[in-house]
Amino acid sequence: MSVISVKNLIYGYSKGTPFEKGALKGVSVDFRQGEIVALIGHTGSGKSTLLQHLNGLLKPDSGDVLFEGKSIYESKKSLRDCRFNVGLCFQYPEQQLFESTVYKDIAFGPTNMKLSDDEIKKRVYDSIKYVGLSADYLEKSPFDLSGGEKRRVAIAGVIAMEPKVLILDEPTAGLDPLGKNNLLKLIKDYNEKTGNTVIFVSHNMDDVAAVAHRVIVLSDGELALQGTVDEVYSQGEKLAGLGLDVPEITSVFIELKKAGFDLGDTEYTINGAKEAIIASLMKGGAV
Amino acid sequence: MIKDITIGQYFPGKSFIHNLDARFKIILTVAFLVLVFLCKNFWALGVVWVFGVVIYLLSRLPVKLILKSFKPLIPIILLTTVLQLHYINDGNVLFEWRFILITDKGIFTAIFIAARILLLLLVSSLLTYTTAPTDLTDAIEKLLSPLKIFKIEVHTFAMMMTIALRFIPTLIDEIDRIMSAQKARGADFESGNLINRIKALLPIFVPLFISAFKRAIELADAMSCRCYTGGDNRTRMRQMKISWRDIIASVVTVLIIGGVMALNILFENLI
Ligand SMILES: Nc1ncnc2c1ncn2[C@@H]1O[C@H](COP(=O)(O)OP(=O)(O)OP(=O)(O)O)[C@@H](O)[C@H]1O
Ligand SMILES: [Mg+2]
């Protein structure tokens, strides 16, 4: 079943001025209950713009966004319902943090949901732990944190609302390798524990391969490709044509093929690659 | 919504108004503001309005954008107008109910004042629309330079003005950002009664001030990193020159001031 679907979305920035710019040119996509979707595309392809429509922060010039089958723009109530159920982490955490302490910032969403004080407190402590920060941070000002810490606080603020759809715009940007792996784990874990949908943007094809069930590729405000990770990654050349990388393993396999060892072109994880190489060695007997 | 406000922004261009010397533009703007206050009846105000519109047309600014930017100010203008209605009690009574008393003179005065406020806003914003901030600072500094004999740091003052102007659009962006961040987490700015809406606006201001202070500190750091030391004995890359345009503009303004005085004497005065 689809939680959010987007129908023929058209959106332009700065309408009616000389700076007018079409950012989305008729995009239709479905996001299904319980899946992890990765949104990829070159810089300026409209990823962030699309995400800001999913919780109604932007209003399309034409087209519609349906949350659980109902248009989110239908009434003020449906828009607010959608905001409580679709949690969006902005591309730059600085854009999202505004309160004077980390505690207040994380509590902002739950407070708007009119939860009880005990419940709010519980959610704040749980979510700061969830993103891997200690409770010592709660009394600090979010503006005095490092970039990676800000990122985590911003994510905690959204997770505290326990949204049915969690949206993360480039969540791994600016994190160290350990922080990045933890974040990918968090995405998987949130999805598995709650059964909720997660949508994230990433420029790193290996990260996408590691957690996503499905991949959507945008290019110049239009849907270029979509499908399972296998389906999308096997079209290495098309991806390259859209200004995107293929995962490292895929490029190794492409080179191997050029050198005369055809192992197929659908492998993109290290384990899969290992199996494929072993299988081919067994079959061929020797190299 | 709030982003539509463009007051304080600079729209580059090559029109007659853009090309006026910034010093003249400041003086003439002040003269125009005085002119608006000189008007005592609809005839005089009408002439000044026409003058104002002509200046706008000459500046070739995008009309739609400017109109949009004044939309959020309409409630303020309406409010002052309504208050006026209430304060003027002489003239023929048109409507009376409890403590509310509306007279024809009240209505005329209210319209007059609204037209005046709108014109003031339009013309004063024209200065920043058509003058590059650097030119504006230079001009303010030049105009105020006689004050140096009183040991007033004119350059510092001019710099402060420029920075303030430069940051108006930035602060508006900032308000937009904070509102989006809060909306994304369920803040409600649109429903409920007036009191609730105003209450919802309050949490915007604390973060706005925090970030303004942060920006100020960053800017100060950036300026000291580039060895900014203030203005004494600095020379300029561009010298300001008076041209025929400035002379024409000044002459026209003086003529209109004369005309308004005459109209004030010729016709019955409203206020
Ligand atoms: N606030 C804005 N005002 C005007 N134009 C904008 C604005 N935000 C984005 N754009 C333009 O819209 C297009 C799409 O931008 P968007 O931010 O959605 O890209 P993106 O895919 O998220 O890119 P990135 O990977 O760099 O984050 C870009 O060409 C951009 O220049
Ligand atoms: Mg983006």
XYZ file of C-alpha atoms and ligand atoms in Angstrom:
590
model
C 0.000 0.000 0.000
C 1.338 3.433 -0.721
C 1.694 5.905 2.165
C 2.596 8.916 0.117
C 2.095 9.330 -3.555
C 2.980 12.254 -5.678
C 0.973 12.990 -8.798
C 2.352 15.006 -11.670
C 4.106 17.526 -9.491
C 5.204 20.766 -11.118
C 7.001 23.426 -9.132
C 9.053 26.500 -10.018
C 10.989 28.833 -7.734
C 10.694 32.640 -7.825
C 7.652 32.739 -10.047
C 7.013 35.977 -11.872
C 10.548 37.293 -11.487
C 13.506 37.208 -13.851
C 15.021 34.526 -11.620
C 12.236 32.026 -12.335
C 13.387 28.421 -12.373
C 11.497 25.182 -12.960
C 12.644 22.747 -10.290
C 10.116 19.910 -10.749
C 8.641 19.182 -14.153
C 5.867 16.681 -13.656
C 7.065 14.047 -11.202
C 4.870 11.113 -10.171
C 6.085 8.589 -7.594
C 4.657 6.211 -5.021
C 6.221 5.554 -1.650
C 4.995 2.301 -0.148
C 4.389 1.406 3.470
C 7.450 -0.020 5.200
C 10.083 0.425 2.516
C 13.381 2.258 2.523
C 13.669 4.436 -0.554
C 16.804 6.197 -1.683
C 16.460 9.315 -3.790
C 19.465 10.074 -5.928
C 20.270 12.585 -8.640
C 22.873 15.147 -9.569
C 23.182 18.462 -7.769
C 20.190 20.687 -8.502
C 18.065 17.840 -9.861
C 15.206 18.737 -7.528
C 15.586 16.195 -4.722
C 15.231 18.628 -1.855
C 12.385 20.369 -3.644
C 10.514 17.087 -4.014
C 11.039 16.207 -0.346
C 9.674 19.555 0.799
C 6.451 18.770 -1.003
C 6.003 15.498 0.840
C 5.102 17.297 4.070
C 3.502 20.293 2.440
C 6.231 22.845 3.128
C 6.035 23.795 -0.518
C 2.828 24.002 -2.478
C 3.023 22.728 -6.055
C 2.082 24.895 -9.019
C 0.104 21.920 -10.224
C -0.228 18.296 -9.240
C -1.040 16.751 -5.906
C 0.479 14.970 -2.933
C -1.582 12.205 -1.343
C -0.928 11.004 2.187
C -2.698 7.707 2.873
C -4.867 8.375 -0.145
C -5.965 11.899 0.828
C -4.680 15.135 -0.629
C -2.600 16.936 1.981
C -3.575 20.346 0.600
C -7.268 19.617 0.955
C -7.658 21.465 4.268
C -5.590 22.950 7.063
C -6.314 19.875 9.110
C -5.081 17.427 6.508
C -1.918 19.493 6.124
C -1.251 19.411 9.844
C -2.009 15.703 10.051
C 0.538 15.176 7.354
C 3.160 17.284 9.159
C 2.793 15.127 12.275
C 3.111 11.927 10.299
C 5.778 12.858 7.812
C 8.994 13.922 9.548
C 11.451 15.823 7.396
C 15.117 16.383 8.298
C 16.444 19.305 6.263
C 19.532 19.084 4.104
C 21.427 21.500 6.354
C 20.789 20.908 10.048
C 21.518 24.597 10.714
C 18.313 25.309 8.839
C 16.343 23.188 11.190
C 17.601 23.974 14.680
C 16.251 27.083 16.357
C 15.640 26.583 20.070
C 17.940 27.768 22.828
C 18.757 24.304 24.145
C 18.982 20.883 22.548
C 16.299 19.621 24.912
C 13.811 22.263 23.842
C 14.623 21.710 20.214
C 13.973 17.987 20.349
C 10.857 18.561 22.466
C 9.380 21.048 19.957
C 7.661 18.441 17.787
C 6.298 16.278 20.609
C 5.024 19.425 22.386
C 3.093 20.425 19.287
C 1.630 16.940 19.242
C 0.238 17.776 22.700
C 1.785 14.745 24.387
C 1.983 14.586 28.179
C 5.068 16.035 29.879
C 6.285 12.610 30.942
C 5.909 11.275 27.452
C 7.741 14.268 25.973
C 10.613 13.789 28.392
C 10.788 10.113 27.604
C 10.837 10.778 23.880
C 13.592 13.380 24.185
C 15.848 11.065 26.186
C 15.104 8.101 23.954
C 15.742 9.911 20.731
C 18.973 11.599 21.759
C 20.244 8.167 22.757
C 18.958 6.736 19.503
C 21.098 9.090 17.449
C 24.135 8.258 19.540
C 24.608 11.323 21.706
C 24.771 11.333 25.494
C 22.166 13.104 27.614
C 24.845 15.681 28.564
C 24.098 17.454 25.310
C 20.529 18.273 26.259
C 21.363 21.476 28.106
C 23.738 22.837 25.447
C 22.794 25.337 22.800
C 22.349 23.599 19.462
C 24.391 26.362 17.850
C 27.472 25.471 19.898
C 27.668 21.946 18.531
C 29.902 20.571 15.814
C 28.437 19.945 12.378
C 28.001 16.211 12.952
C 26.444 16.767 16.366
C 24.001 19.280 14.919
C 23.024 16.738 12.295
C 22.249 14.175 14.985
C 20.245 16.604 17.091
C 18.232 17.600 14.026
C 17.464 13.942 13.327
C 16.587 13.335 16.982
C 14.094 16.223 16.807
C 12.255 14.497 14.002
C 12.498 10.959 15.331
C 11.013 12.131 18.643
C 7.752 12.608 16.758
C 7.876 8.952 15.645
C 6.733 9.816 12.137
C 5.127 7.206 9.917
C 7.365 8.444 7.151
C 10.875 9.538 8.042
C 12.550 11.698 5.422
C 16.249 12.506 5.588
C 17.835 14.920 3.122
C 21.493 13.898 2.749
C 21.774 12.613 6.299
C 25.323 11.327 5.921
C 26.868 14.533 4.570
C 29.576 15.797 6.875
C 29.717 12.736 9.103
C 32.882 10.728 9.800
C 32.949 7.102 8.571
C 31.865 5.742 11.937
C 29.081 8.298 12.258
C 27.990 7.495 8.737
C 27.770 3.765 9.405
C 25.837 4.415 12.588
C 23.408 6.572 10.686
C 22.847 3.928 8.047
C 22.230 1.449 10.851
C 19.770 3.895 12.373
C 17.833 4.105 9.111
C 17.608 0.336 8.897
C 16.791 -0.026 12.550
C 14.015 2.594 12.505
C 12.500 0.891 9.518
C 12.680 -2.593 11.013
C 11.584 -1.724 14.544
C 8.632 0.466 13.661
C 7.772 -0.830 10.208
C 7.690 2.775 9.045
C 8.785 4.132 5.699
C 12.136 5.873 5.369
C 13.076 8.075 2.432
C 16.587 9.452 2.173
C 18.789 11.341 -0.230
C 22.384 10.374 -0.717
C 25.166 11.034 -3.168
C 26.994 7.912 -2.083
C 25.983 4.908 -4.141
C 27.521 2.462 -1.690
C 25.429 3.853 1.158
C 22.347 3.544 -0.977
C 23.181 -0.047 -1.857
C 23.730 -0.870 1.804
C 20.262 0.047 3.074
C 17.761 0.945 0.363
C 15.059 -1.391 -0.921
C 14.226 0.854 -3.818
C 15.967 3.649 -5.659
C 14.466 6.677 -7.394
C 16.637 8.709 -9.713
C 15.802 12.330 -10.507
C 17.392 14.317 -13.266
C 16.610 17.943 -14.085
C 13.316 17.856 -12.221
C 12.117 14.692 -13.917
C 11.957 11.061 -12.905
C 14.801 9.363 -14.761
C 14.818 5.832 -13.352
C 13.225 3.873 -10.568
C 13.290 0.327 -9.337
C 15.024 -2.014 -6.927
C 18.682 -1.401 -6.226
C 19.593 -4.252 -8.604
C 17.480 -2.884 -11.400
C 18.836 0.610 -11.153
C 22.475 -0.241 -10.510
C 22.676 -2.648 -13.383
C 22.212 0.316 -15.734
C 25.678 1.634 -15.056
C 25.996 3.490 -18.322
C 22.679 5.263 -18.018
C 23.591 6.326 -14.481
C 26.888 7.711 -15.691
C 24.972 9.608 -18.375
C 22.884 11.259 -15.640
C 26.035 12.485 -13.964
C 26.005 9.810 -11.277
C 28.616 7.346 -10.096
C 28.188 3.633 -10.096
C 29.153 1.819 -6.885
C 32.855 0.953 -6.615
C 32.301 -2.787 -6.996
C 30.261 -2.276 -10.143
C 33.042 -0.272 -11.700
C 35.528 -3.005 -10.753
C 33.284 -5.519 -12.512
C 32.976 -3.318 -15.570
C 36.774 -3.180 -15.772
C 36.988 -6.950 -15.255
C 34.598 -7.416 -18.128
C 36.791 -5.275 -20.343
C 39.717 -7.486 -19.355
C 37.799 -10.541 -20.472
C 36.208 -11.781 -17.273
C 32.462 -11.395 -17.630
C 30.936 -11.772 -14.166
C 27.699 -9.992 -14.989
C 27.052 -6.393 -14.018
C 24.520 -6.646 -11.234
C 26.863 -7.007 -8.280
C 27.414 -4.001 -6.091
C 28.149 -5.319 -2.578
C 31.454 -6.728 -1.436
C 29.846 -9.989 -0.335
C 27.982 -10.423 -3.583
C 31.157 -9.728 -5.484
C 33.069 -12.307 -3.461
C 30.438 -14.953 -4.195
C 30.375 -14.112 -7.868
C 34.137 -14.313 -8.189
C 34.302 -17.592 -6.268
C 31.470 -19.041 -8.328
C 33.173 -18.093 -11.528
C 36.484 -19.511 -10.339
C 34.816 -22.812 -9.390
C 33.098 -23.008 -12.731
C 36.089 -22.126 -14.827
C 38.281 -24.354 -12.671
C 41.272 -22.079 -12.995
C 42.232 -18.537 -13.930
C 4.570 35.275 1.825
C 7.041 37.137 4.012
C 9.620 36.610 1.301
C 7.669 38.902 -0.971
C 8.828 41.905 1.009
C 11.576 43.493 -1.047
C 11.905 46.777 0.841
C 15.572 47.529 1.458
C 16.718 45.439 -1.482
C 18.634 46.849 -4.418
C 17.444 46.215 -7.983
C 20.322 46.991 -10.321
C 19.396 48.997 -13.395
C 20.408 51.781 -15.748
C 17.399 54.099 -15.548
C 17.427 57.865 -15.071
C 16.738 57.362 -11.371
C 19.443 54.718 -10.982
C 21.961 57.053 -12.546
C 21.299 60.011 -10.265
C 24.127 60.870 -7.920
C 23.478 59.119 -4.602
C 23.974 62.329 -2.625
C 21.313 64.076 -4.667
C 19.049 61.109 -4.376
C 19.211 61.217 -0.587
C 18.598 64.946 -0.430
C 15.784 64.770 -2.967
C 14.176 61.854 -1.142
C 14.201 63.875 2.066
C 12.797 66.838 0.147
C 10.067 64.595 -1.227
C 9.149 63.361 2.234
C 8.905 66.930 3.465
C 6.822 67.674 0.397
C 4.361 64.959 1.310
C 3.919 66.538 4.718
C 3.512 69.990 3.221
C 0.404 68.924 1.318
C -2.687 70.203 3.022
C -5.429 69.285 0.551
C -6.248 66.685 -2.073
C -5.102 68.879 -4.957
C -1.616 69.263 -3.573
C -1.398 65.599 -2.604
C -2.654 64.624 -6.043
C 0.175 66.515 -7.699
C 2.744 64.892 -5.438
C 1.236 61.466 -6.117
C 1.542 62.014 -9.842
C 5.124 63.118 -9.303
C 5.784 59.955 -7.251
C 4.275 57.688 -9.910
C 6.318 59.384 -12.628
C 9.494 58.775 -10.625
C 8.540 55.101 -10.287
C 7.909 54.790 -14.002
C 11.248 56.453 -14.704
C 13.016 53.956 -12.472
C 11.688 51.041 -14.590
C 11.383 48.732 -11.586
C 9.293 45.550 -11.931
C 5.895 46.924 -10.906
C 4.384 43.576 -9.956
C 7.172 42.797 -7.537
C 6.920 46.176 -5.855
C 3.153 45.932 -5.457
C 3.503 42.476 -3.965
C 6.031 43.764 -1.519
C 3.605 46.354 -0.201
C 0.800 43.882 0.341
C 1.854 42.872 3.867
C 1.837 46.562 4.865
C -1.821 47.050 3.975
C -3.110 45.995 7.426
C -0.908 48.633 9.078
C -2.163 51.325 6.752
C -5.765 50.224 7.283
C -5.303 50.279 11.027
C -4.057 53.876 11.052
C -6.885 54.827 8.736
C -9.516 53.336 10.989
C -8.019 55.069 14.010
C -8.202 58.375 12.128
C -11.862 57.812 11.376
C -12.448 57.603 15.053
C -10.553 60.693 16.150
C -12.186 63.260 13.940
C -15.572 64.284 15.203
C -16.478 67.444 13.338
C -18.204 67.621 9.967
C -21.552 66.054 9.018
C -22.379 62.972 10.982
C -22.913 59.963 8.733
C -23.134 57.192 11.232
C -23.457 56.976 14.964
C -23.589 53.934 17.218
C -22.617 53.923 20.882
C -19.161 55.474 21.040
C -18.566 55.160 17.303
C -19.064 58.373 15.392
C -18.230 58.673 11.734
C -18.323 61.997 9.900
C -17.696 62.892 6.279
C -14.689 64.919 7.295
C -13.395 61.891 9.175
C -13.627 59.766 6.056
C -11.883 62.350 3.891
C -9.103 62.784 6.416
C -8.678 59.037 6.754
C -8.339 58.603 2.993
C -5.969 61.540 2.860
C -3.738 60.101 5.576
C -3.735 56.630 4.014
C -2.707 58.112 0.667
C 0.017 60.027 2.422
C 1.436 57.011 4.285
C 1.419 54.895 1.162
C 3.255 57.575 -0.780
C 5.828 57.982 1.989
C 6.493 54.262 1.976
C 6.704 54.057 -1.804
C 9.124 56.904 -2.208
C 11.387 56.136 0.704
C 11.778 52.536 -0.471
C 12.668 53.802 -3.941
C 15.959 55.105 -2.570
C 17.212 51.657 -1.630
C 15.630 49.994 -4.672
C 17.696 52.118 -7.038
C 20.922 52.825 -5.159
C 23.715 50.316 -4.654
C 24.445 49.978 -0.942
C 28.061 51.031 -1.409
C 27.005 54.235 -3.168
C 24.531 54.890 -0.418
C 27.194 54.615 2.274
C 29.579 56.830 0.372
C 26.883 59.419 -0.066
C 25.805 59.350 3.577
C 29.412 59.707 4.578
C 29.934 62.676 2.269
C 26.761 64.367 3.399
C 27.566 63.927 7.059
C 31.247 64.775 6.763
C 30.790 68.318 8.159
C 29.966 66.610 11.454
C 33.586 65.500 11.665
C 34.500 68.767 13.340
C 32.441 67.595 16.315
C 34.634 64.482 16.422
C 31.776 62.246 15.258
C 32.931 59.143 13.423
C 30.987 59.638 10.274
C 32.498 56.722 8.419
C 31.600 54.269 11.174
C 28.081 55.580 11.199
C 27.743 55.209 7.440
C 29.128 51.686 7.624
C 26.566 50.783 10.279
C 23.779 52.048 8.038
C 24.956 50.010 5.087
C 25.262 46.869 7.120
C 21.784 47.376 8.519
C 20.344 47.805 5.026
C 22.301 44.887 3.658
C 20.927 42.568 6.323
C 17.224 43.284 5.933
C 16.769 40.665 3.177
C 18.970 38.253 5.103
C 16.797 38.581 8.184
C 13.684 38.040 6.098
C 15.218 34.836 4.725
C 15.997 33.858 8.269
C 12.385 34.325 9.403
C 11.314 32.183 6.492
C 13.782 29.482 7.460
C 12.721 29.395 11.113
C 9.044 29.293 10.164
C 9.668 26.370 7.809
C 11.625 24.516 10.468
C 8.819 25.006 12.960
C 6.068 24.167 10.492
C 7.865 20.960 9.580
C 7.515 19.907 13.190
C 3.872 20.738 13.506
C 3.857 24.414 14.527
C 0.617 26.042 13.444
C 0.734 29.587 12.127
C -2.459 29.540 10.149
C -5.356 28.364 12.232
C -6.883 29.499 15.478
C -7.840 33.000 16.499
C -5.670 36.087 16.310
C -4.258 35.617 19.818
C -3.181 32.060 19.068
C -1.542 33.143 15.853
C 0.404 35.902 17.533
C 1.451 33.452 20.224
C 2.714 31.103 17.530
C 4.832 33.921 16.128
C 6.650 34.610 19.388
C 8.939 31.550 19.268
C 10.307 32.904 15.995
C 11.854 35.981 17.525
C 14.192 34.392 20.048
C 15.981 32.302 17.414
C 15.949 35.291 15.075
C 17.828 37.408 17.605
C 20.251 34.600 18.403
C 21.111 34.168 14.772
C 21.360 37.920 14.186
C 23.925 38.198 16.966
C 25.796 35.224 15.596
C 25.882 36.841 12.181
C 27.112 40.099 13.643
C 29.994 38.327 15.348
C 30.867 36.421 12.198
C 30.788 39.591 10.142
C 33.009 41.401 12.632
C 35.493 38.530 12.477
C 35.450 38.533 8.694
C 36.044 42.280 8.636
C 38.968 42.140 11.035
C 40.454 39.224 9.093
C 40.583 41.530 6.105
C 42.202 44.266 8.179
C 39.257 46.645 8.204
C 40.250 49.648 10.285
C 37.695 52.300 9.523
C 37.675 55.108 7.086
C 40.176 57.820 7.871
C 42.124 58.971 4.858
C 40.737 56.280 2.607
C 40.563 57.087 -1.042
C 37.752 55.888 -3.287
C 37.829 53.817 -6.392
C 34.859 55.697 -7.815
C 34.514 59.430 -7.433
C 31.029 60.865 -7.310
C 30.215 63.360 -10.012
C 27.310 65.702 -10.444
C 25.686 65.437 -13.874
C 22.912 67.151 -15.828
C 20.457 64.577 -14.486
C 20.979 65.749 -10.940
C 20.409 69.337 -11.934
C 17.180 68.495 -13.779
C 15.877 66.377 -10.905
C 16.604 69.145 -8.395
C 14.970 71.831 -10.493
C 11.822 69.733 -11.004
C 11.605 69.004 -7.292
C 11.940 72.673 -6.380
C 9.236 73.576 -8.924
C 6.886 71.028 -7.466
C 7.507 72.260 -3.940
C 6.546 75.716 -5.164
C 3.462 74.306 -6.874
C 2.319 72.517 -3.733
C 2.674 75.684 -1.672
C 0.553 77.518 -4.228
C -2.116 74.808 -4.206
C -2.180 74.910 -0.419
C -2.960 78.615 -0.555
C -5.433 78.388 -3.449
C -7.671 75.626 -2.107
C -9.395 74.993 1.162
C -7.201 72.983 3.486
C -8.292 69.671 4.898
C -5.801 69.548 7.748
N 15.088 28.790 -2.565
C 15.321 28.691 -3.881
N 15.126 29.745 -4.699
C 15.338 29.643 -6.022
N 15.763 28.548 -6.645
C 15.994 27.460 -5.899
C 15.787 27.467 -4.474
N 16.078 26.249 -3.990
C 16.458 25.514 -5.044
N 16.412 26.223 -6.203
C 16.732 25.728 -7.553
O 15.900 24.601 -7.850
C 16.639 23.541 -8.405
C 16.464 22.284 -7.585
O 17.027 22.477 -6.322
P 17.075 21.371 -5.192
O 17.532 22.031 -3.937
O 15.783 20.655 -5.142
O 18.215 20.405 -5.748
P 18.854 19.104 -5.085
O 18.587 17.972 -6.008
O 18.388 18.960 -3.682
O 20.402 19.442 -5.130
P 21.555 19.073 -4.070
O 21.989 17.693 -4.363
O 22.639 20.054 -4.391
O 20.990 19.252 -2.720
C 18.084 24.021 -8.454
O 18.386 24.333 -9.788
C 18.152 25.236 -7.585
O 19.011 26.182 -8.148
Mg 19.236 19.127 -1.881
